[in-house]
């Protein structure tokens, strides 16, 4: 320890006078005396000072604090105790170099700047009051450490201003560290709490607010601290309305009482904004003594979630309304088959309320089905019947479709549509189709039945005709009857197509042969009008294909017939090309081109419609029903093809159609022509004829008698059963429509019940030409069927075939006039070229002959009677070529003669004579053909 001695000021004096010197000597003496005095005083003082210094130094040693005395004037320490060195961790010799400005030398520059403020505080502090300051000093190892200095004014100058400070220094580094750590931790947690997207507050059990995080505090009206507030003040600060505040109070009390977390949601209205929604909680914090120490309040803004929930709910409501508004029953089932969505229509359908329906499963059988569907992922549609609440039956078309939801679960959607009315309409439509069929069948029956009589009796009469005129009249009757039958056949054909009852054949055939053959067979028609008819097969040889040659022929005949009919001069050309190949299919394109009247473009569609004729005058001028093209279109489309046309009025038409055919690897099928049968085959047979129509009975009986067949007659099914019960017959001819018991019923009973005719062949004699009817006859037990009006030869052959009398090949049984064994004029098919071996084509030719030639002969006769020589010439031309094609030489010879007479000197009587002979020959040929066509 050291005290600095005070220094005395020294004055320099100027040179003086003697008096002055004396005075000075006196003065010096005085001063010396005073000095001596003062010297002894100083000694005393020095003694006192030393004592005081010793005291202070001992005190400074005894005090367990680092002490210093600091002079504000010199900014130096006038005293430092050893403890200070220890505190500063400096050895005293080292620190000696820093004196007397030790503290300033070691002080952190930042703290140095704060010193004046500290001193200012001391100046203002009441006397004796210490003032503290925390500052950093560099300790011996060069590091900064925190110290707390506490200064008190030690001495003051004469004006009372602080002169010296007595200070203590305390090492607070650990304390500071600890505090900083504490503050750090506090900040850390507060940061977390402030940054949690939630409003957090903590209350003690007295409801005093202990903490609020920034989010919650931010809602306070003013930025005043709400920590320390009561709950009421807290609510007020947060501007909660009374209801919210009360609710919070209740929840608080509940959490406190139950020591359980309480959760609730609340909406708070905010000025000018949509309400905000919060999820609030109170967590009671319970100590180990099971006491609630404080409660944490927690609030999260769930406005967005609420908005999304609302949107979702709106969407769900929308979907629900859409489903609800749908009159069709709709439901959705989950993976277990529970109904999770349905509309009233669905609930109503199952006689349930919506509440009863939702959540429950479908009934067992249906559920099993539904679950299988869910598994398979396949959708199905079916029709099902439900009974309504009012007991009425309703039909629903139901579709079930599984689908996968975004969360991966599968659901089953069921939609049903009420088709009761539709079904009724369908049934009505079916009924009307059936009615139409029945009508057609009846019409056919009603026309064919008398026609059977007319045709049959005319033929019978023709055999007994005594004068040529009688023969001609009868031919006229026959020809007209046949025209009528063509119309009926067309209508039936069309009806069959419309009701989808056309059956297509699939056999290997030669398309080129059909095209050539059909063209050739119609050549006589073209020639009759002076037209050139030709066929061009461009890709000859065409491949053998599989399909229906009869239907192709039917289409071609129709188109060629039309072309000839609507062309007065020029030519008709039939072409066929390979359009393209596709896998094993060959697409053929056919075209029938003429130079006739043409069709205007606006009628193109119409002509393919049933009963559609280009002009209303067409039927007057050209005849026809308007069914031909509709039949063609249907037949072509049935075979997968298409028909269209191109035409210019006045210039001609082109009818195109294409057809796809599988290419065949087999040779074309040629049906063997049937062998002609001998006359007298049926002699001695016993036949039961069941027929209610007296004319038809008469006719059939006459025919049977002429063949020496013994015939018994029954006029209805009941009578037939009675007669058949009495004795066996070789064959039964059974009409279908009869009073009391019809032919179907009678046959069915004959087959079922024991009687002598249980195995007897039964032939249906029917005027119903519908195929469905023919099928039902076979099912009822009929052996065979003969469609009215039947040709006597057909009856003959049918009986022979079904009684085993057709086994002997023999010359054709052709009746002479008045006798059934007349010889037949010669004919042949070699003129048809390679088609001569195509049985179906030959048949077609025969049918054409039977259908057209007798009619043409009638027309020829009319022309002769009217002296219409041009018409007669055309007809002769056509007939001549037909006879030529079929090598009916006799008729052809007569026709040539006829032509010559016509050219030179047409005379009616001579021509009519000739015509009778030609007609006879023709009848003989048609008879033969008819027999052969019966096979
Ligand atoms: P139809 O000939 O019996 O009246 P179609 O169905 O065969 O019936 O023909 C329908 C209509 O198409 C005919 O009435 C006629 O107006 C028109 N038509 C058909 N073919 C031709 C053709 N080659 N030239 C001009 N018009 C035709």
Coordinates of N, CA and C in Angstrom, one line a residue, residues 19-134:
X19 N 16.8 47.1 3.0 CA 15.7 47.1 4.0 C 14.8 45.9 3.8
X20 N 14.8 45.9 2.6 CA 13.9 44.7 2.2 C 14.6 43.5 2.7
X21 N 15.9 43.4 2.6 CA 16.5 42.2 3.0 C 16.4 42.0 4.5
X22 N 16.4 43.1 5.2 CA 16.2 42.9 6.6 C 14.8 42.4 6.9
X23 N 14.0 43.1 6.2 CA 12.6 42.6 6.4 C 12.4 41.2 6.0
X24 N 13.2 40.9 5.1 CA 13.1 39.5 4.6 C 13.7 38.6 5.6
X25 N 14.9 39.0 6.1 CA 15.4 38.1 7.1 C 14.5 37.9 8.3
X26 N 13.8 39.0 8.7 CA 12.8 38.9 9.8 C 11.7 37.9 9.3
X27 N 11.4 38.2 8.1 CA 10.3 37.3 7.6 C 10.8 35.8 7.5
X28 N 12.0 35.6 7.2 CA 12.5 34.3 7.1 C 12.6 33.6 8.4
X29 N 13.0 34.5 9.4 CA 13.0 33.9 10.8 C 11.7 33.5 11.2
X30 N 10.7 34.4 10.8 CA 9.3 34.0 11.2 C 8.9 32.7 10.5
X31 N 9.3 32.7 9.3 CA 8.9 31.5 8.6 C 9.6 30.3 9.1
X32 N 10.9 30.5 9.5 CA 11.6 29.3 10.0 C 10.9 28.8 11.3
X33 N 10.5 29.8 12.1 CA 9.8 29.5 13.3 C 8.5 28.7 13.0
X34 N 7.9 29.3 12.0 CA 6.6 28.7 11.6 C 6.8 27.3 11.0
X35 N 8.0 27.2 10.3 CA 8.3 25.9 9.7 C 8.6 24.9 10.8
X36 N 9.2 25.3 11.7 CA 9.5 24.4 12.8 C 8.2 24.0 13.5
X37 N 7.4 25.0 13.6 CA 6.1 24.7 14.2 C 5.3 23.7 13.3
X38 N 5.3 24.1 12.1 CA 4.6 23.3 11.2 C 5.2 21.9 11.0
X39 N 6.6 21.9 11.1 CA 7.3 20.6 11.0 C 6.8 19.7 12.1
X40 N 6.7 20.3 13.4 CA 6.2 19.4 14.4 C 4.8 19.0 14.2
X41 N 4.0 20.0 13.6 CA 2.6 19.7 13.3 C 2.5 18.6 12.2
X42 N 3.4 18.9 11.2 CA 3.4 17.9 10.1 C 3.7 16.5 10.7
X43 N 4.6 16.5 11.6 CA 5.0 15.2 12.1 C 3.8 14.6 12.8
X44 N 3.1 15.4 13.5 CA 1.8 14.9 14.2 C 0.9 14.4 13.1
X45 N 0.7 15.3 12.1 CA -0.2 14.9 11.1 C 0.2 13.6 10.4
X46 N 1.5 13.6 10.1 CA 2.1 12.5 9.4 C 1.8 11.2 10.2
X47 N 2.0 11.4 11.5 CA 1.7 10.3 12.5 C 0.2 9.9 12.3
X48 N -0.7 10.9 12.3 CA -2.1 10.6 12.2 C -2.4 9.9 10.9
X49 N -1.8 10.5 9.9 CA -2.0 10.0 8.5 C -1.6 8.5 8.5
X50 N -0.4 8.3 9.0 CA 0.1 7.0 9.0 C -0.8 6.0 9.7
X51 N -1.3 6.6 10.8 CA -2.3 5.7 11.6 C -3.5 5.4 10.8
X52 N -4.0 6.6 10.2 CA -5.2 6.4 9.4 C -5.0 5.4 8.2
X53 N -3.7 5.7 7.6 CA -3.4 4.8 6.5 C -3.4 3.3 6.9
X54 N -2.8 3.1 8.1 CA -2.7 1.8 8.6 C -4.1 1.2 8.8
X55 N -4.9 2.1 9.4 CA -6.3 1.7 9.7 C -7.1 1.3 8.4
X56 N -6.9 2.2 7.4 CA -7.6 2.0 6.1 C -7.0 0.7 5.5
X57 N -5.7 0.7 5.5 CA -5.1 -0.5 4.9 C -5.5 -1.8 5.6
X58 N -5.6 -1.7 6.9 CA -6.1 -3.0 7.6 C -7.5 -3.2 7.3
X59 N -8.3 -2.1 7.2 CA -9.7 -2.2 6.9 C -9.9 -2.8 5.5
X60 N -9.0 -2.2 4.6 CA -9.1 -2.7 3.2 C -8.7 -4.2 3.1
X61 N -7.8 -4.6 4.0 CA -7.4 -6.0 4.0 C -8.5 -6.9 4.5
X62 N -9.2 -6.3 5.6 CA -10.2 -7.1 6.3 C -11.5 -7.2 5.5
X63 N -11.8 -6.2 4.7 CA -13.0 -6.2 3.9 C -12.9 -7.3 2.8
X64 N -13.8 -8.3 2.7 CA -13.7 -9.4 1.7 C -14.2 -8.9 0.4
X65 N -13.8 -7.7 0.0 CA -14.2 -7.2 -1.3 C -13.0 -6.4 -1.9
X66 N -13.1 -6.3 -3.2 CA -12.1 -5.6 -3.9 C -12.4 -4.1 -3.8
X67 N -11.5 -3.4 -3.3 CA -11.8 -2.0 -3.1 C -10.9 -1.1 -3.8
X68 N -11.4 0.1 -4.1 CA -10.5 1.1 -4.7 C -11.1 2.5 -4.3
X69 N -10.2 3.4 -4.4 CA -10.6 4.8 -4.3 C -10.2 5.5 -5.5
X70 N -11.1 6.2 -6.1 CA -10.9 6.7 -7.4 C -11.1 8.2 -7.4
X71 N -10.2 8.9 -8.0 CA -10.2 10.4 -8.0 C -10.9 10.8 -9.3
X72 N -12.0 11.5 -9.1 CA -12.7 11.9 -10.3 C -11.9 13.0 -11.1
X73 N -11.1 13.8 -10.3 CA -10.3 14.9 -10.9 C -9.2 14.3 -11.8
X74 N -8.4 13.4 -11.2 CA -7.3 12.9 -11.9 C -7.6 11.6 -12.8
X75 N -8.8 11.1 -12.5 CA -9.3 9.8 -13.2 C -8.3 8.7 -13.0
X76 N -7.8 8.7 -11.7 CA -6.8 7.7 -11.3 C -7.3 7.1 -10.0
X77 N -6.8 5.9 -9.8 CA -7.1 5.2 -8.5 C -6.1 5.7 -7.5
X78 N -6.6 6.2 -6.4 CA -5.7 6.6 -5.3 C -5.5 5.5 -4.3
X79 N -6.3 4.5 -4.4 CA -6.1 3.4 -3.6 C -6.7 2.1 -4.2
X80 N -6.0 1.0 -4.1 CA -6.5 -0.3 -4.6 C -6.2 -1.3 -3.5
X81 N -7.0 -2.2 -3.2 CA -6.6 -3.2 -2.2 C -6.2 -4.5 -3.0
X82 N -5.5 -5.4 -2.2 CA -5.0 -6.6 -2.8 C -6.1 -7.5 -3.3
X83 N -7.2 -7.4 -2.7 CA -8.3 -8.2 -3.1 C -8.7 -8.0 -4.6
X84 N -8.5 -6.7 -4.9 CA -8.8 -6.3 -6.3 C -7.9 -7.1 -7.3
X85 N -6.7 -7.2 -6.9 CA -5.8 -8.0 -7.8 C -6.2 -9.4 -7.9
X86 N -6.6 -9.9 -6.8 CA -7.1 -11.3 -6.8 C -8.3 -11.5 -7.7
X87 N -9.2 -10.5 -7.5 CA -10.5 -10.5 -8.3 C -10.1 -10.4 -9.8
X88 N -9.1 -9.5 -10.1 CA -8.8 -9.4 -11.5 C -7.8 -10.5 -12.0
X89 N -7.4 -11.3 -11.0 CA -6.5 -12.4 -11.3 C -5.2 -12.0 -11.9
X90 N -4.7 -10.9 -11.3 CA -3.4 -10.4 -11.7 C -2.4 -10.5 -10.5
X91 N -1.2 -10.9 -10.8 CA -0.2 -10.8 -9.7 C 0.1 -9.3 -9.5
X92 N 0.4 -8.9 -8.2 CA 0.5 -7.5 -7.9 C 1.6 -6.8 -8.6
X93 N 2.7 -7.5 -8.9 CA 3.8 -6.9 -9.6 C 3.4 -6.6 -11.1
X94 N 2.7 -7.4 -11.6 CA 2.2 -7.1 -13.1 C 1.3 -6.0 -13.1
X95 N 0.5 -5.9 -12.2 CA -0.6 -4.9 -12.2 C 0.0 -3.5 -11.9
X96 N 1.2 -3.5 -11.2 CA 1.8 -2.3 -10.8 C 2.1 -1.4 -12.0
X97 N 2.3 -2.0 -13.1 CA 2.6 -1.2 -14.3 C 1.4 -0.4 -14.8
X98 N 0.3 -0.9 -14.4 CA -1.0 -0.3 -15.0 C -1.4 0.9 -14.1
X99 N -0.9 0.9 -12.9 CA -1.4 1.9 -12.0 C -0.9 3.3 -12.4
X100 N -1.5 4.4 -12.1 CA -2.7 4.5 -11.3 C -4.0 4.6 -12.1
X101 N -3.9 4.1 -13.4 CA -5.2 4.1 -14.2 C -5.6 2.7 -14.5
X102 N -5.5 1.9 -13.4 CA -5.7 0.5 -13.6 C -7.1 0.1 -14.2
X103 N -8.2 0.7 -13.6 CA -9.5 0.3 -14.1 C -9.8 0.7 -15.5
X104 N -9.3 1.9 -15.8 CA -9.6 2.4 -17.1 C -8.8 1.7 -18.2
X105 N -7.6 1.3 -17.7 CA -6.7 0.5 -18.7 C -7.4 -0.9 -19.0
X106 N -8.0 -1.4 -18.0 CA -8.6 -2.8 -18.2 C -10.0 -2.8 -18.7
X107 N -10.6 -1.6 -18.7 CA -12.1 -1.6 -19.0 C -12.4 -1.7 -20.5
X108 N -13.5 -2.4 -20.8 CA -13.9 -2.6 -22.1 C -14.3 -1.3 -22.8
X109 N -13.8 -1.0 -24.0 CA -14.1 0.3 -24.6 C -15.6 0.7 -24.5
X110 N -16.4 -0.2 -24.8 CA -17.8 0.1 -24.8 C -18.3 0.6 -23.4
X111 N -17.8 -0.1 -22.3 CA -18.2 0.3 -21.0 C -17.5 1.6 -20.6
X112 N -16.3 1.9 -21.2 CA -15.7 3.1 -20.9 C -16.6 4.3 -21.3
X113 N -17.3 4.1 -22.4 CA -18.1 5.2 -22.9 C -19.4 5.4 -22.0
X114 N -19.7 4.4 -21.2 CA -20.8 4.5 -20.3 C -20.5 5.1 -19.0
X115 N -19.1 5.3 -18.7 CA -18.7 5.7 -17.4 C -19.2 7.1 -17.0
X116 N -19.1 8.1 -18.0 CA -19.6 9.4 -17.6 C -21.1 9.4 -17.1
X117 N -21.9 8.5 -17.7 CA -23.3 8.4 -17.3 C -23.3 7.9 -15.8
X118 N -22.4 6.9 -15.6 CA -22.4 6.3 -14.2 C -22.0 7.4 -13.2
X119 N -21.0 8.2 -13.6 CA -20.6 9.3 -12.7 C -21.6 10.3 -12.5
X120 N -22.3 10.6 -13.5 CA -23.4 11.5 -13.4 C -24.5 11.0 -12.4
X121 N -24.8 9.7 -12.5 CA -25.7 9.1 -11.6 C -25.3 9.3 -10.1
X122 N -23.9 9.2 -9.9 CA -23.4 9.3 -8.6 C -23.5 10.7 -8.1
X123 N -23.3 11.7 -9.0 CA -23.4 13.0 -8.6 C -24.8 13.3 -8.2
X124 N -25.8 12.7 -8.8 CA -27.2 13.0 -8.5 C -27.7 12.1 -7.4
X125 N -27.0 11.1 -7.0 CA -27.5 10.2 -6.0 C -27.4 10.9 -4.7
X126 N -28.4 10.5 -3.8 CA -28.4 11.1 -2.4 C -27.1 10.7 -1.7
X127 N -26.7 11.5 -0.8 CA -25.4 11.3 -0.1 C -25.4 9.9 0.5
X128 N -24.3 9.2 0.3 CA -24.1 7.8 0.8 C -24.8 6.7 0.1
X129 N -25.5 7.1 -1.0 CA -26.2 6.0 -1.7 C -25.3 5.4 -2.8
X130 N -25.1 4.1 -2.8 CA -24.2 3.5 -3.8 C -24.9 3.5 -5.2
X131 N -24.1 3.5 -6.2 CA -24.6 3.4 -7.6 C -23.8 2.2 -8.3
X132 N -24.6 1.4 -8.9 CA -23.9 0.2 -9.4 C -23.8 0.3 -11.0
X133 N -22.8 -0.4 -11.4 CA -22.7 -0.5 -12.9 C -22.0 -1.9 -13.2
X134 N -22.5 -2.5 -14.3 CA -21.9 -3.7 -14.7 C -21.0 -3.5 -15.9

